[in-house]
XYZ file of N, CA and C in Angstrom:
750
model
N -68.073 24.188 45.098
C -69.352 24.892 45.171
C -69.748 25.062 46.642
N -70.297 26.216 47.032
C -70.718 26.373 48.416
C -71.662 25.261 48.826
N -71.526 24.793 50.070
C -72.362 23.691 50.537
C -73.834 24.061 50.493
N -74.136 25.313 50.737
C -75.539 25.731 50.733
C -75.614 27.244 50.637
N -76.759 27.695 50.189
C -77.125 29.106 50.276
C -78.516 29.124 50.884
N -78.728 29.823 51.968
C -80.032 29.805 52.627
C -81.156 30.163 51.664
N -82.169 29.323 51.629
C -83.334 29.561 50.792
C -83.171 29.216 49.339
N -82.022 28.602 48.978
C -81.741 28.264 47.583
C -81.300 26.807 47.474
N -81.551 26.218 46.301
C -80.982 24.906 46.008
C -80.310 24.955 44.641
N -79.187 24.242 44.519
C -78.363 24.298 43.313
C -79.047 23.598 42.146
N -78.977 24.217 40.969
C -79.513 23.610 39.749
C -78.456 23.431 38.661
N -77.332 24.149 38.755
C -76.289 24.058 37.729
C -74.992 24.600 38.300
N -73.887 23.964 37.942
C -72.576 24.473 38.347
C -71.555 24.108 37.291
N -70.834 25.091 36.802
C -69.705 24.897 35.888
C -68.471 25.438 36.593
N -67.605 24.519 37.036
C -66.408 24.899 37.777
C -65.183 24.994 36.863
N -65.337 24.645 35.603
C -64.265 24.691 34.610
C -63.059 23.846 35.001
N -63.334 22.680 35.574
C -62.290 21.669 35.722
C -61.982 21.039 34.365
N -62.954 21.109 33.462
C -62.808 20.708 32.074
C -63.677 21.637 31.255
N -63.552 21.572 29.943
C -64.329 22.461 29.074
C -64.747 21.707 27.828
N -66.049 21.673 27.591
C -66.598 21.022 26.403
C -67.488 22.020 25.678
N -67.185 22.263 24.400
C -67.929 23.260 23.635
C -67.919 22.888 22.163
N -68.962 23.315 21.467
C -69.033 23.100 20.015
C -69.938 24.162 19.413
N -69.925 24.257 18.100
C -70.752 25.255 17.407
C -72.236 24.986 17.569
N -72.612 23.723 17.784
C -74.020 23.364 17.919
C -74.461 23.236 19.367
N -73.506 23.184 20.292
C -73.850 22.922 21.678
C -74.100 21.459 21.965
N -73.701 20.612 21.045
C -73.822 19.161 21.225
C -72.472 18.508 20.952
N -72.113 17.556 21.788
C -70.931 16.734 21.569
C -71.335 15.284 21.832
N -71.273 14.453 20.802
C -71.697 13.052 20.908
C -73.122 12.947 21.444
N -73.967 13.871 20.992
C -75.371 13.836 21.362
C -75.704 14.384 22.737
N -74.698 14.872 23.438
C -74.915 15.410 24.776
C -74.712 16.924 24.781
N -75.419 17.599 25.680
C -75.342 19.042 25.752
C -73.983 19.533 26.194
N -73.530 20.625 25.591
C -72.255 21.254 25.921
C -72.434 22.762 25.752
N -71.406 23.508 26.093
C -71.438 24.937 25.799
C -71.476 25.135 24.285
N -72.219 26.138 23.869
C -72.307 26.456 22.441
C -71.479 27.700 22.150
N -70.779 27.714 21.034
C -69.882 28.812 20.685
C -70.472 29.734 19.616
N -71.741 29.521 19.271
C -72.471 30.414 18.365
C -73.831 30.708 18.986
N -74.497 31.730 18.451
C -75.878 31.965 18.846
C -76.774 30.874 18.274
N -78.025 30.820 18.723
C -78.934 29.752 18.309
C -79.063 29.683 16.798
N -79.091 30.813 16.137
C -79.206 30.814 14.680
C -77.896 30.554 13.955
N -76.823 30.329 14.708
C -75.517 30.090 14.106
C -74.678 31.333 13.921
N -75.202 32.496 14.303
C -74.458 33.746 14.127
C -73.238 33.785 15.035
N -72.203 34.476 14.562
C -70.955 34.594 15.313
C -70.590 36.049 15.609
N -71.502 36.939 15.385
C -71.363 38.344 15.739
C -72.752 38.943 15.722
N -72.915 40.148 16.272
C -74.203 40.842 16.243
C -74.009 42.152 15.494
N -74.300 42.175 14.197
C -74.071 43.389 13.400
C -74.811 44.607 13.936
N -75.999 44.396 14.513
C -76.775 45.515 15.025
C -76.086 46.253 16.157
N -75.130 45.581 16.821
C -74.361 46.219 17.891
C -73.065 46.852 17.380
N -72.836 46.767 16.063
C -71.612 47.301 15.449
C -70.365 46.660 16.052
N -70.427 45.336 16.210
C -69.302 44.607 16.794
C -68.235 44.326 15.745
N -67.005 44.115 16.217
C -65.877 43.878 15.311
C -65.266 42.493 15.499
N -65.904 41.641 16.328
C -65.341 40.315 16.592
C -66.133 39.231 15.864
N -65.426 38.126 15.602
C -66.025 36.913 15.035
C -65.773 35.800 16.048
N -66.857 35.207 16.578
C -66.715 34.180 17.599
C -66.256 32.866 16.972
N -65.170 32.332 17.513
C -64.559 31.123 16.988
C -64.909 29.928 17.869
N -64.677 28.725 17.337
C -64.915 27.501 18.079
C -63.693 27.130 18.912
N -63.876 26.155 19.793
C -62.766 25.637 20.578
C -61.821 24.852 19.675
N -60.548 24.881 19.985
C -59.566 24.143 19.196
C -58.270 24.908 19.093
N -57.280 24.347 18.421
C -55.976 25.010 18.270
C -56.129 26.394 17.640
N -55.495 27.374 18.232
C -55.584 28.732 17.722
C -56.871 29.441 18.060
N -57.763 28.772 18.795
C -59.038 29.372 19.143
C -58.952 30.267 20.365
N -60.102 30.788 20.800
C -60.096 31.788 21.868
C -60.166 31.217 23.281
N -60.286 29.888 23.406
C -60.518 29.297 24.723
C -59.276 28.576 25.245
N -59.038 28.751 26.556
C -57.944 28.032 27.198
C -58.302 27.806 28.658
N -58.087 26.587 29.144
C -58.247 26.287 30.562
C -56.900 26.427 31.244
N -56.910 27.163 32.368
C -55.673 27.338 33.119
C -56.022 27.304 34.608
N -55.618 26.234 35.293
C -55.809 26.110 36.741
C -57.267 26.294 37.142
N -58.181 25.654 36.415
C -59.590 25.723 36.755
C -60.277 27.012 36.372
N -59.658 27.788 35.514
C -60.234 29.047 35.026
C -60.340 28.974 33.514
N -61.510 29.324 32.968
C -61.658 29.416 31.524
C -61.229 30.808 31.074
N -60.277 30.855 30.156
C -59.839 32.114 29.582
C -60.431 32.253 28.180
N -61.145 33.350 27.952
C -61.672 33.692 26.631
C -60.882 34.896 26.147
N -60.160 34.742 25.065
C -59.290 35.823 24.609
C -59.827 36.440 23.321
N -59.672 37.737 23.222
C -59.929 38.472 21.985
C -58.594 38.956 21.453
N -58.379 38.790 20.163
C -57.097 39.173 19.572
C -57.300 39.527 18.107
N -56.435 40.385 17.560
C -56.528 40.713 16.139
C -56.341 39.456 15.291
N -57.041 39.412 14.174
C -56.920 38.276 13.260
C -57.250 38.743 11.851
N -56.551 38.174 10.895
C -56.777 38.523 9.485
C -57.708 37.503 8.839
N -58.356 37.916 7.761
C -59.150 37.004 6.954
C -60.481 36.601 7.540
N -60.995 37.363 8.485
C -62.278 37.022 9.091
C -63.433 37.467 8.192
N -64.582 36.819 8.283
C -65.730 37.204 7.457
C -66.215 38.619 7.756
N -66.811 39.229 6.755
C -67.508 40.514 6.882
C -66.621 41.629 7.423
N -65.325 41.522 7.212
C -64.422 42.584 7.627
C -64.188 42.672 9.120
N -64.552 41.617 9.871
C -64.287 41.635 11.302
C -62.780 41.707 11.542
N -62.378 42.383 12.621
C -60.954 42.607 12.868
C -60.367 41.719 13.958
N -61.233 41.112 14.791
C -60.762 40.332 15.929
C -61.468 38.985 15.999
N -60.736 37.988 16.443
C -61.386 36.730 16.779
C -61.561 36.692 18.289
N -62.677 36.134 18.737
C -62.968 36.079 20.163
C -63.854 34.865 20.419
N -64.449 34.816 21.620
C -65.240 33.645 21.971
C -66.447 33.983 22.821
N -67.419 33.093 22.756
C -68.596 33.169 23.613
C -68.974 31.768 24.035
N -69.611 31.650 25.184
C -70.213 30.389 25.603
C -71.666 30.671 25.921
N -72.552 29.853 25.388
C -73.972 29.997 25.685
C -74.519 28.629 26.053
N -75.457 28.635 27.000
C -75.828 27.378 27.642
C -77.238 26.890 27.425
N -77.821 27.142 26.244
C -79.211 26.708 26.090
C -79.341 25.194 26.027
N -78.261 24.453 25.785
C -78.291 22.990 25.849
C -78.053 22.481 27.268
N -77.667 23.379 28.192
C -77.255 22.961 29.528
C -78.271 23.305 30.610
N -78.922 24.455 30.505
C -79.876 24.866 31.526
C -80.847 25.880 30.948
N -82.126 25.640 31.195
C -83.175 26.599 30.870
C -84.034 26.726 32.120
N -84.033 27.901 32.716
C -84.641 28.058 34.039
C -85.414 29.355 34.136
N -86.581 29.270 34.745
C -87.411 30.443 35.002
C -87.206 30.878 36.453
N -86.686 32.078 36.625
C -86.337 32.652 37.914
C -85.104 31.938 38.502
N -84.523 32.538 39.530
C -83.384 31.931 40.184
C -82.278 32.936 40.444
N -81.184 32.411 40.978
C -79.996 33.198 41.311
C -78.866 32.717 40.411
N -78.395 33.609 39.535
C -77.378 33.292 38.534
C -76.117 34.073 38.893
N -74.965 33.392 39.022
C -73.758 34.088 39.449
C -72.526 33.576 38.708
N -71.558 34.461 38.590
C -70.310 34.155 37.897
C -69.166 34.861 38.627
N -68.064 34.132 38.808
C -66.846 34.738 39.352
C -65.867 34.927 38.212
N -65.457 36.172 37.985
C -64.649 36.459 36.801
C -63.739 37.661 37.028
N -62.692 37.698 36.218
C -61.803 38.857 36.107
C -61.947 39.395 34.695
N -62.172 40.696 34.561
C -62.528 41.287 33.279
C -61.312 41.915 32.606
N -61.331 41.972 31.267
C -60.188 42.541 30.536
C -60.225 44.063 30.519
N -59.085 44.657 30.285
C -58.986 46.101 30.150
C -58.555 46.424 28.723
N -59.015 47.566 28.225
C -58.664 47.994 26.881
C -59.864 48.557 26.160
N -59.712 49.734 25.566
C -60.829 50.377 24.876
C -61.359 49.484 23.760
N -62.655 49.323 23.763
C -63.312 48.496 22.758
C -63.619 47.087 23.221
N -62.970 46.618 24.276
C -63.284 45.292 24.808
C -64.584 45.373 25.597
N -65.411 44.301 25.505
C -66.801 44.408 25.926
C -67.284 43.054 26.462
N -66.821 42.641 27.653
C -67.279 41.373 28.220
C -68.697 41.490 28.779
N -69.400 40.362 28.801
C -70.771 40.363 29.318
C -71.123 38.998 29.890
N -72.111 39.012 30.783
C -72.739 37.817 31.355
C -74.228 38.120 31.389
N -75.060 37.310 30.677
C -76.437 37.719 30.451
C -77.364 36.525 30.262
N -78.671 36.818 30.222
C -79.708 35.795 30.083
C -80.634 36.159 28.929
N -81.005 35.136 28.159
C -81.940 35.299 27.042
C -83.033 34.233 27.122
N -84.219 34.494 26.548
C -85.319 33.536 26.613
C -85.036 32.259 25.820
N -85.427 31.134 26.385
C -85.207 29.843 25.747
C -86.055 29.653 24.490
N -87.145 30.416 24.358
C -87.996 30.272 23.173
C -87.489 31.079 21.985
N -86.349 31.754 22.130
C -85.754 32.482 21.019
C -86.287 33.887 20.824
N -87.224 34.307 21.652
C -87.795 35.647 21.509
C -86.806 36.700 22.021
N -86.995 37.935 21.546
C -86.290 39.091 22.120
C -87.122 40.332 21.931
N -87.195 41.212 22.963
C -86.808 40.939 24.333
C -87.747 39.893 24.963
N -87.530 39.545 26.218
C -86.726 40.174 27.252
C -85.265 39.722 27.258
N -84.475 40.416 28.105
C -83.058 40.126 28.309
C -82.646 40.690 29.665
N -81.839 39.927 30.390
C -81.237 40.411 31.631
C -79.730 40.428 31.437
N -79.127 41.580 31.590
C -77.673 41.707 31.541
C -77.154 41.787 32.970
N -76.614 40.682 33.459
C -76.073 40.653 34.814
C -74.857 41.560 34.897
N -74.057 41.535 33.850
C -72.850 42.366 33.796
C -72.488 42.659 32.360
N -72.285 43.932 32.047
C -71.601 44.367 30.837
C -70.557 45.392 31.272
N -69.371 45.272 30.731
C -68.303 46.193 31.121
C -67.621 46.718 29.866
N -67.314 47.988 29.857
C -66.572 48.609 28.773
C -65.110 48.676 29.200
N -64.222 48.150 28.377
C -62.847 47.921 28.785
C -62.053 49.142 29.185
N -62.516 50.335 28.814
C -61.815 51.545 29.241
C -62.412 52.127 30.519
N -63.441 51.461 31.082
C -64.078 51.908 32.323
C -63.906 50.807 33.366
N -62.704 50.667 33.887
C -62.413 49.529 34.755
C -63.083 49.649 36.116
N -63.527 50.846 36.484
C -64.115 51.068 37.799
C -65.625 51.088 37.813
N -66.258 50.540 36.806
C -67.707 50.379 36.842
C -68.135 49.365 35.790
N -69.346 48.865 35.971
C -69.953 47.995 34.965
C -71.435 48.331 34.892
N -72.167 47.635 34.049
C -73.570 47.960 33.814
C -74.437 46.733 34.018
N -75.557 46.939 34.695
C -76.609 45.939 34.820
C -77.812 46.460 34.050
N -78.509 45.570 33.349
C -79.591 46.049 32.485
C -80.735 45.057 32.401
N -81.900 45.614 32.164
C -83.100 44.830 31.874
C -83.714 45.407 30.605
N -83.906 44.549 29.620
C -84.576 44.936 28.374
C -85.871 44.146 28.274
N -86.974 44.828 27.994
C -88.269 44.164 27.968
C -89.219 44.935 27.055
N -90.371 44.323 26.793
C -91.385 44.997 25.980
C -92.778 44.649 26.513
N -93.046 44.986 27.759
C -94.380 44.726 28.290
C -95.408 45.614 27.606
N -96.541 45.021 27.262
C -97.620 45.780 26.619
C -97.178 46.465 25.336
N -96.143 45.907 24.671
C -95.725 46.416 23.378
C -94.838 47.634 23.414
N -94.474 48.118 24.592
C -93.594 49.293 24.670
C -92.207 48.850 25.120
N -91.184 49.334 24.441
C -89.816 48.926 24.726
C -89.312 49.587 26.010
N -88.735 48.782 26.882
C -88.130 49.256 28.116
C -86.661 48.847 28.111
N -85.759 49.799 28.238
C -84.323 49.538 28.303
C -83.780 50.257 29.535
N -83.666 49.517 30.617
C -83.193 50.091 31.878
C -81.745 49.668 32.090
N -80.825 50.596 31.905
C -79.390 50.324 32.024
C -78.854 51.138 33.196
N -78.201 50.467 34.140
C -77.737 51.106 35.357
C -76.235 50.934 35.509
N -75.506 52.025 35.707
C -74.071 51.971 35.949
C -73.813 51.626 37.409
N -72.947 50.643 37.637
C -72.630 50.177 38.976
C -71.175 50.532 39.297
N -70.914 51.407 40.265
C -69.520 51.685 40.662
C -68.871 50.420 41.221
N -67.578 50.272 40.957
C -66.886 49.054 41.361
C -65.406 49.345 41.511
N -64.687 48.449 42.203
C -63.225 48.542 42.172
C -62.731 48.194 40.774
N -61.443 48.284 40.548
C -60.862 47.953 39.244
C -61.170 46.495 38.925
N -62.080 46.276 37.997
C -62.551 44.927 37.690
C -61.549 44.123 36.877
N -60.497 44.775 36.399
C -59.452 44.063 35.665
C -58.325 43.602 36.576
N -58.357 44.035 37.844
C -57.245 43.759 38.755
C -57.403 42.463 39.533
N -58.599 41.872 39.530
C -58.823 40.643 40.276
C -60.206 40.087 39.990
N -60.531 38.999 40.653
C -61.810 38.320 40.429
C -62.904 38.936 41.303
N -64.117 38.986 40.737
C -65.304 39.449 41.447
C -66.481 38.569 41.057
N -67.492 38.553 41.933
C -68.683 37.740 41.690
C -69.831 38.658 41.275
N -70.341 38.418 40.073
C -71.466 39.172 39.517
C -72.699 38.271 39.559
N -73.818 38.782 40.064
C -74.988 37.914 40.238
C -76.273 38.693 40.048
N -77.329 37.917 39.732
C -78.678 38.465 39.683
C -79.626 37.483 40.361
N -80.533 38.024 41.157
C -81.622 37.254 41.742
C -82.895 37.669 41.023
N -83.397 36.777 40.196
C -84.576 37.051 39.355
C -85.765 36.330 39.957
N -86.723 37.094 40.425
C -87.943 36.543 41.015
C -89.158 37.044 40.235
N -90.340 36.460 40.460
C -91.525 36.879 39.707
C -91.867 38.357 39.863
N -91.503 38.959 40.996
C -91.893 40.340 41.251
C -90.740 41.334 41.222
N -89.509 40.865 41.434
C -88.387 41.792 41.557
C -87.110 41.150 41.028
N -86.212 41.978 40.488
C -84.889 41.546 40.032
C -83.868 42.356 40.823
N -82.940 41.638 41.487
C -81.910 42.300 42.282
C -80.543 41.898 41.749
N -79.661 42.871 41.618
C -78.310 42.643 41.117
C -77.317 42.741 42.278
N -76.254 41.916 42.200
C -75.277 41.835 43.281
C -73.852 41.878 42.724
N -72.968 42.504 43.494
C -71.534 42.456 43.245
C -70.865 41.982 44.522
N -70.175 40.850 44.435
C -69.506 40.266 45.607
C -70.471 40.127 46.780
N -71.678 39.608 46.472
C -72.722 39.308 47.463
C -73.337 40.553 48.103
N -73.075 41.717 47.566
C -73.685 42.952 48.051
C -74.670 43.452 46.999
N -75.909 43.707 47.406
C -76.895 44.194 46.446
C -76.528 45.591 45.964
N -76.567 45.776 44.621
C -76.179 47.056 44.041
C -77.304 47.718 43.239
N -78.382 46.962 42.952
C -79.482 47.544 42.185
C -80.706 46.643 42.309
N -81.872 47.247 42.151
C -83.132 46.509 42.227
C -84.122 47.135 41.263
N -84.946 46.295 40.624
C -85.972 46.789 39.716
C -87.141 45.813 39.700
N -88.287 46.279 39.282
C -89.470 45.430 39.184
C -89.347 44.496 37.978
N -89.741 43.251 38.144
C -89.703 42.297 37.038
C -90.726 42.691 35.980
N -90.301 42.903 34.732
C -91.244 43.284 33.674
C -92.290 42.186 33.429
N -93.414 42.599 32.888
C -94.517 41.675 32.684
C -94.265 40.576 31.676
N -93.287 40.766 30.779
C -93.004 39.732 29.782
C -91.777 38.892 30.154
N -91.317 38.983 31.403
C -90.124 38.249 31.820
C -90.504 37.108 32.769
N -91.437 36.273 32.294
C -91.891 35.129 33.080
C -91.835 33.886 32.207
N -90.627 33.538 31.788
C -90.406 32.387 30.917
C -88.983 31.879 31.159
N -88.700 30.625 30.855
C -87.340 30.110 31.055
C -86.322 30.878 30.219
N -85.116 30.988 30.765
C -84.025 31.657 30.080
C -82.759 30.829 30.221
N -81.801 31.075 29.340
C -80.491 30.433 29.407
C -79.431 31.512 29.548
N -78.214 31.109 29.889
C -77.157 32.085 30.160
C -76.097 32.092 29.068
N -75.418 33.222 28.974
C -74.334 33.432 28.023
C -73.223 34.227 28.696
N -71.996 33.983 28.252
C -70.855 34.822 28.615
C -70.018 35.005 27.354
N -69.647 36.228 27.053
C -68.931 36.488 25.800
C -67.997 37.673 25.953
N -67.033 37.729 25.075
C -66.120 38.874 25.000
C -66.258 39.487 23.617
N -67.097 40.514 23.525
C -67.279 41.231 22.269
C -66.171 42.277 22.115
N -66.048 42.779 20.881
C -65.089 43.837 20.556
C -65.851 44.905 19.771
N -65.743 46.134 20.197
C -66.494 47.198 19.572
C -65.924 47.625 18.232
N -66.830 47.925 17.300
C -66.471 48.531 16.032
C -66.944 49.975 15.991
N -66.826 50.600 14.837
C -67.276 51.981 14.683
C -68.768 52.082 15.005
N -69.129 53.030 15.862
C -70.523 53.247 16.214
C -71.033 52.357 17.327
N -70.166 51.553 17.932
C -70.589 50.665 19.008
C -70.608 51.398 20.342
N -71.241 50.791 21.330
C -71.318 51.388 22.663
C -69.923 51.624 23.267
N -69.008 50.643 23.258
C -67.689 50.900 23.840
C -66.766 51.712 22.954
N -67.183 51.944 21.720
C -66.314 52.627 20.775
C -65.448 51.641 20.019
N -64.853 52.095 18.954
C -64.054 51.218 18.098
C -62.760 50.821 18.795
N -62.491 49.533 18.789
C -61.241 49.025 19.347
C -60.097 49.279 18.377
N -58.935 49.552 18.929
C -57.745 49.662 18.094
C -57.467 48.316 17.440
N -56.874 48.337 16.265
C -56.614 47.097 15.526
C -55.736 46.129 16.304
N -54.874 46.658 17.187
C -53.943 45.783 17.893
C -54.390 45.455 19.316
N -55.604 45.865 19.721
C -56.034 45.609 21.088
C -56.312 44.122 21.282
N -55.995 43.619 22.449
C -56.303 42.245 22.812
C -56.615 42.206 24.297
N -57.264 41.136 24.739
C -57.595 41.024 26.155
C -58.111 39.644 26.480
N -58.160 39.350 27.784
C -58.582 38.031 28.245
C -59.646 38.195 29.329
N -60.741 37.481 29.154
C -61.866 37.410 30.082
C -61.702 36.081 30.826
N -61.448 36.136 32.126
C -61.174 34.934 32.919
C -62.395 34.587 33.776
N -62.922 33.387 33.597
C -64.112 32.952 34.321
C -63.743 31.764 35.198
N -63.864 31.948 36.498
C -63.525 30.906 37.460
C -64.650 29.883 37.564
N -65.872 30.370 37.684
C -67.025 29.467 37.731
C -68.306 30.218 37.411
N -69.330 29.423 37.040
C -70.702 29.912 36.841
C -71.616 28.958 37.601
N -72.495 29.517 38.446
C -73.386 28.692 39.263
C -74.803 29.244 39.199
N -75.760 28.342 39.237
C -77.169 28.736 39.183
C -77.918 28.023 40.302
N -78.813 28.760 40.916
C -79.610 28.265 42.025
C -81.078 28.586 41.746
N -81.968 27.841 42.435
C -83.380 28.175 42.406
C -83.836 28.455 43.835
N -84.796 29.349 43.968
C -85.353 29.655 45.268
C -86.199 28.492 45.756
N -86.066 28.153 47.027
C -86.809 27.012 47.562
C -88.321 27.197 47.411
N -88.790 28.428 47.519
C -90.230 28.660 47.394
C -90.701 28.654 45.941
N -89.762 28.517 44.988
C -90.126 28.420 43.575
C -89.605 27.101 43.007
N -89.577 26.073 43.805
C -88.919 24.809 43.451
C -89.450 24.231 42.139
N -90.690 24.475 41.791
C -91.248 23.903 40.565
C -90.895 24.654 39.301
N -90.233 25.819 39.426
C -89.934 26.649 38.255
C -88.587 26.256 37.678
N -88.596 25.567 36.536
C -87.356 25.145 35.872
C -87.398 25.561 34.408
């Protein structure tokens, strides 16, 4: 982990020297990565997804290799609700809940139509919106990704999705980050600011982070994945910082 970042102090670091995960986010009573959503769901039907998120274990989607977590999506038979692929997600509501801060991930993204990796934040109280999407990438668009803010200030839905030009994100590792402050949200790629927006009025509450590899079905944003498509989302590390001037916000 970097020794310091000016104006920031570290609050969380996952270097993937080891990996602990379960369906509940608890292992022997201690917090771990969770492999399902808070309600236990393993897919999001409203997004027309075709993947079923599996737990860690033999034949599962997770593998540690040289300090990198690999999340793989692959065709699988016999999945619930007609899903065509098994894949994985990690969500950290048992590990960190933080209001504001700098959230970053170093990762290499998969290529292939229908593959849909993401790194995002959701409210710890279970509400939706708001949501911050630090990175969403469509596997057939290797030269760009999307940063987004979803909110509902004053009861009106706001969905601000911005395309970010990038080098081939499947060819190597890159650092995706967001600096979320009370007044402004700034997005970064490899420590270079790529987008800025005003913090919505309902985005002043603790949030937790997620990283997942979804697979598109018919009618989905990335389009339907071929039955034989597979891919690997490689995550080197995830780190979270808080701004020194917001030291009390956790």
